[in-house]
JSON list of C-alpha atoms in Angstrom, two decimals:
[
{"chain": "A", "resi": 421, "resn": "MET", "atom": "CA", "xyz": [0.00, 0.00, 0.00]},
{"chain": "A", "resi": 422, "resn": "LEU", "atom": "CA", "xyz": [1.31, 3.41, -0.95]},
{"chain": "A", "resi": 423, "resn": "LEU", "atom": "CA", "xyz": [1.30, 5.84, 2.00]},
{"chain": "A", "resi": 424, "resn": "PRO", "atom": "CA", "xyz": [1.34, 9.64, 1.87]},
{"chain": "A", "resi": 425, "resn": "ASP", "atom": "CA", "xyz": [4.38, 11.62, 2.93]},
{"chain": "A", "resi": 426, "resn": "ARG", "atom": "CA", "xyz": [4.17, 12.18, 6.69]},
{"chain": "A", "resi": 427, "resn": "ASN", "atom": "CA", "xyz": [5.38, 15.81, 6.40]},
{"chain": "A", "resi": 428, "resn": "THR", "atom": "CA", "xyz": [2.76, 16.57, 3.75]},
{"chain": "A", "resi": 429, "resn": "VAL", "atom": "CA", "xyz": [0.00, 15.15, 5.93]},
{"chain": "A", "resi": 430, "resn": "ASP", "atom": "CA", "xyz": [1.28, 17.12, 8.92]},
{"chain": "A", "resi": 431, "resn": "ARG", "atom": "CA", "xyz": [1.37, 20.37, 6.92]},
{"chain": "A", "resi": 432, "resn": "LEU", "atom": "CA", "xyz": [-2.10, 19.76, 5.49]},
{"chain": "A", "resi": 433, "resn": "LEU", "atom": "CA", "xyz": [-3.50, 18.94, 8.94]},
{"chain": "A", "resi": 434, "resn": "ARG", "atom": "CA", "xyz": [-2.11, 22.20, 10.37]},
{"chain": "A", "resi": 435, "resn": "HIS", "atom": "CA", "xyz": [-3.54, 24.07, 7.38]},
{"chain": "A", "resi": 436, "resn": "PHE", "atom": "CA", "xyz": [-6.93, 22.40, 7.96]},
{"chain": "A", "resi": 437, "resn": "ARG", "atom": "CA", "xyz": [-6.95, 23.46, 11.63]},
{"chain": "A", "resi": 438, "resn": "ALA", "atom": "CA", "xyz": [-6.07, 27.08, 10.74]},
{"chain": "A", "resi": 439, "resn": "GLN", "atom": "CA", "xyz": [-8.82, 27.19, 8.11]},
{"chain": "A", "resi": 440, "resn": "GLU", "atom": "CA", "xyz": [-11.25, 25.64, 10.58]},
{"chain": "A", "resi": 441, "resn": "ARG", "atom": "CA", "xyz": [-10.61, 28.52, 12.99]},
{"chain": "A", "resi": 442, "resn": "THR", "atom": "CA", "xyz": [-11.10, 31.03, 10.16]},
{"chain": "A", "resi": 443, "resn": "VAL", "atom": "CA", "xyz": [-14.44, 29.50, 9.15]},
{"chain": "A", "resi": 444, "resn": "LEU", "atom": "CA", "xyz": [-15.60, 29.48, 12.77]},
{"chain": "A", "resi": 445, "resn": "ASP", "atom": "CA", "xyz": [-14.62, 33.15, 13.14]},
{"chain": "A", "resi": 446, "resn": "ARG", "atom": "CA", "xyz": [-16.20, 34.20, 9.82]},
{"chain": "A", "resi": 447, "resn": "PRO", "atom": "CA", "xyz": [-18.97, 31.70, 8.97]},
{"chain": "A", "resi": 448, "resn": "CYS", "atom": "CA", "xyz": [-20.37, 33.90, 6.15]},
{"chain": "A", "resi": 449, "resn": "ASP", "atom": "CA", "xyz": [-17.05, 34.09, 4.26]},
{"chain": "A", "resi": 450, "resn": "LEU", "atom": "CA", "xyz": [-17.77, 31.77, 1.32]},
{"chain": "A", "resi": 451, "resn": "SER", "atom": "CA", "xyz": [-14.23, 31.82, -0.08]},
{"chain": "A", "resi": 452, "resn": "ALA", "atom": "CA", "xyz": [-12.82, 30.75, 3.30]},
{"chain": "A", "resi": 453, "resn": "ARG", "atom": "CA", "xyz": [-15.43, 27.99, 3.48]},
{"chain": "A", "resi": 454, "resn": "ARG", "atom": "CA", "xyz": [-14.51, 26.74, -0.02]},
{"chain": "A", "resi": 455, "resn": "ARG", "atom": "CA", "xyz": [-10.79, 26.63, 0.85]},
{"chain": "A", "resi": 456, "resn": "PHE", "atom": "CA", "xyz": [-11.64, 24.76, 4.05]},
{"chain": "A", "resi": 457, "resn": "GLU", "atom": "CA", "xyz": [-13.78, 22.22, 2.17]},
{"chain": "A", "resi": 458, "resn": "ASP", "atom": "CA", "xyz": [-11.06, 21.76, -0.47]},
{"chain": "A", "resi": 459, "resn": "THR", "atom": "CA", "xyz": [-8.51, 21.05, 2.26]},
{"chain": "A", "resi": 460, "resn": "ALA", "atom": "CA", "xyz": [-10.89, 18.62, 3.95]},
{"chain": "A", "resi": 461, "resn": "TYR", "atom": "CA", "xyz": [-11.41, 16.80, 0.65]},
{"chain": "A", "resi": 462, "resn": "THR", "atom": "CA", "xyz": [-7.65, 16.55, 0.09]},
{"chain": "A", "resi": 463, "resn": "LEU", "atom": "CA", "xyz": [-7.22, 15.08, 3.57]},
{"chain": "A", "resi": 464, "resn": "CYS", "atom": "CA", "xyz": [-9.96, 12.54, 2.81]},
{"chain": "A", "resi": 465, "resn": "VAL", "atom": "CA", "xyz": [-8.20, 11.47, -0.39]},
{"chain": "A", "resi": 466, "resn": "LEU", "atom": "CA", "xyz": [-4.76, 11.25, 1.23]},
{"chain": "A", "resi": 467, "resn": "MET", "atom": "CA", "xyz": [-6.03, 9.26, 4.19]},
{"chain": "A", "resi": 468, "resn": "GLY", "atom": "CA", "xyz": [-8.37, 7.02, 2.18]},
{"chain": "A", "resi": 469, "resn": "VAL", "atom": "CA", "xyz": [-11.55, 7.81, 4.12]},
{"chain": "A", "resi": 470, "resn": "ARG", "atom": "CA", "xyz": [-14.92, 9.36, 3.25]},
{"chain": "A", "resi": 471, "resn": "THR", "atom": "CA", "xyz": [-15.54, 12.04, 5.85]},
{"chain": "A", "resi": 472, "resn": "ALA", "atom": "CA", "xyz": [-13.50, 14.99, 7.08]},
{"chain": "A", "resi": 473, "resn": "GLY", "atom": "CA", "xyz": [-13.83, 13.83, 10.68]},
{"chain": "A", "resi": 474, "resn": "GLU", "atom": "CA", "xyz": [-12.40, 10.42, 9.85]},
{"chain": "A", "resi": 475, "resn": "ALA", "atom": "CA", "xyz": [-9.66, 12.04, 7.76]},
{"chain": "A", "resi": 476, "resn": "VAL", "atom": "CA", "xyz": [-8.58, 14.33, 10.58]},
{"chain": "A", "resi": 477, "resn": "LEU", "atom": "CA", "xyz": [-8.47, 11.47, 13.09]},
{"chain": "A", "resi": 478, "resn": "ALA", "atom": "CA", "xyz": [-6.57, 9.25, 10.67]},
{"chain": "A", "resi": 479, "resn": "ALA", "atom": "CA", "xyz": [-4.13, 12.04, 9.83]},
{"chain": "A", "resi": 480, "resn": "GLU", "atom": "CA", "xyz": [-3.49, 12.79, 13.50]},
{"chain": "A", "resi": 481, "resn": "ARG", "atom": "CA", "xyz": [-2.81, 9.11, 14.20]},
{"chain": "A", "resi": 482, "resn": "TYR", "atom": "CA", "xyz": [-0.60, 8.82, 11.13]},
{"chain": "A", "resi": 483, "resn": "VAL", "atom": "CA", "xyz": [1.49, 11.87, 12.00]},
{"chain": "A", "resi": 484, "resn": "THR", "atom": "CA", "xyz": [1.92, 10.88, 15.63]},
{"chain": "A", "resi": 485, "resn": "THR", "atom": "CA", "xyz": [2.88, 7.25, 15.07]},
{"chain": "A", "resi": 486, "resn": "GLN", "atom": "CA", "xyz": [6.47, 6.45, 15.86]},
{"chain": "A", "resi": 487, "resn": "LYS", "atom": "CA", "xyz": [8.71, 6.59, 12.83]},
{"chain": "A", "resi": 488, "resn": "SER", "atom": "CA", "xyz": [10.24, 3.27, 13.80]},
{"chain": "A", "resi": 489, "resn": "ARG", "atom": "CA", "xyz": [6.86, 1.56, 13.42]},
{"chain": "A", "resi": 490, "resn": "ASN", "atom": "CA", "xyz": [6.48, -0.56, 10.32]},
{"chain": "A", "resi": 491, "resn": "ARG", "atom": "CA", "xyz": [4.57, 1.58, 7.77]},
{"chain": "A", "resi": 492, "resn": "GLU", "atom": "CA", "xyz": [2.83, -1.43, 6.24]},
{"chain": "A", "resi": 493, "resn": "ALA", "atom": "CA", "xyz": [1.12, -2.10, 9.57]},
{"chain": "A", "resi": 494, "resn": "TRP", "atom": "CA", "xyz": [-0.47, 1.39, 9.67]},
{"chain": "A", "resi": 495, "resn": "SER", "atom": "CA", "xyz": [-4.19, 1.64, 8.97]},
{"chain": "A", "resi": 496, "resn": "PRO", "atom": "CA", "xyz": [-6.48, 4.70, 9.01]},
{"chain": "A", "resi": 497, "resn": "TYR", "atom": "CA", "xyz": [-9.07, 2.55, 10.79]},
{"chain": "A", "resi": 498, "resn": "ARG", "atom": "CA", "xyz": [-6.88, 1.61, 13.76]},
{"chain": "A", "resi": 499, "resn": "GLN", "atom": "CA", "xyz": [-8.33, 2.81, 17.06]}
]
């Protein structure tokens, strides 16, 4: 299984969180909402899940896993 670059996922996750704060601060800003939704979609694709919530959880687990762990054993569905 091909896995995404850990640094890319980390950067995208931080970007998602920043955009989330922006959307919460300015809920009527449609351009901010579109950028947020685009970032959420990209996270979903990278993590191989269907919803933004699942993608964020999977990305957080993926980024925080120890680098010495075998990458083939990683799964976005692991609890």
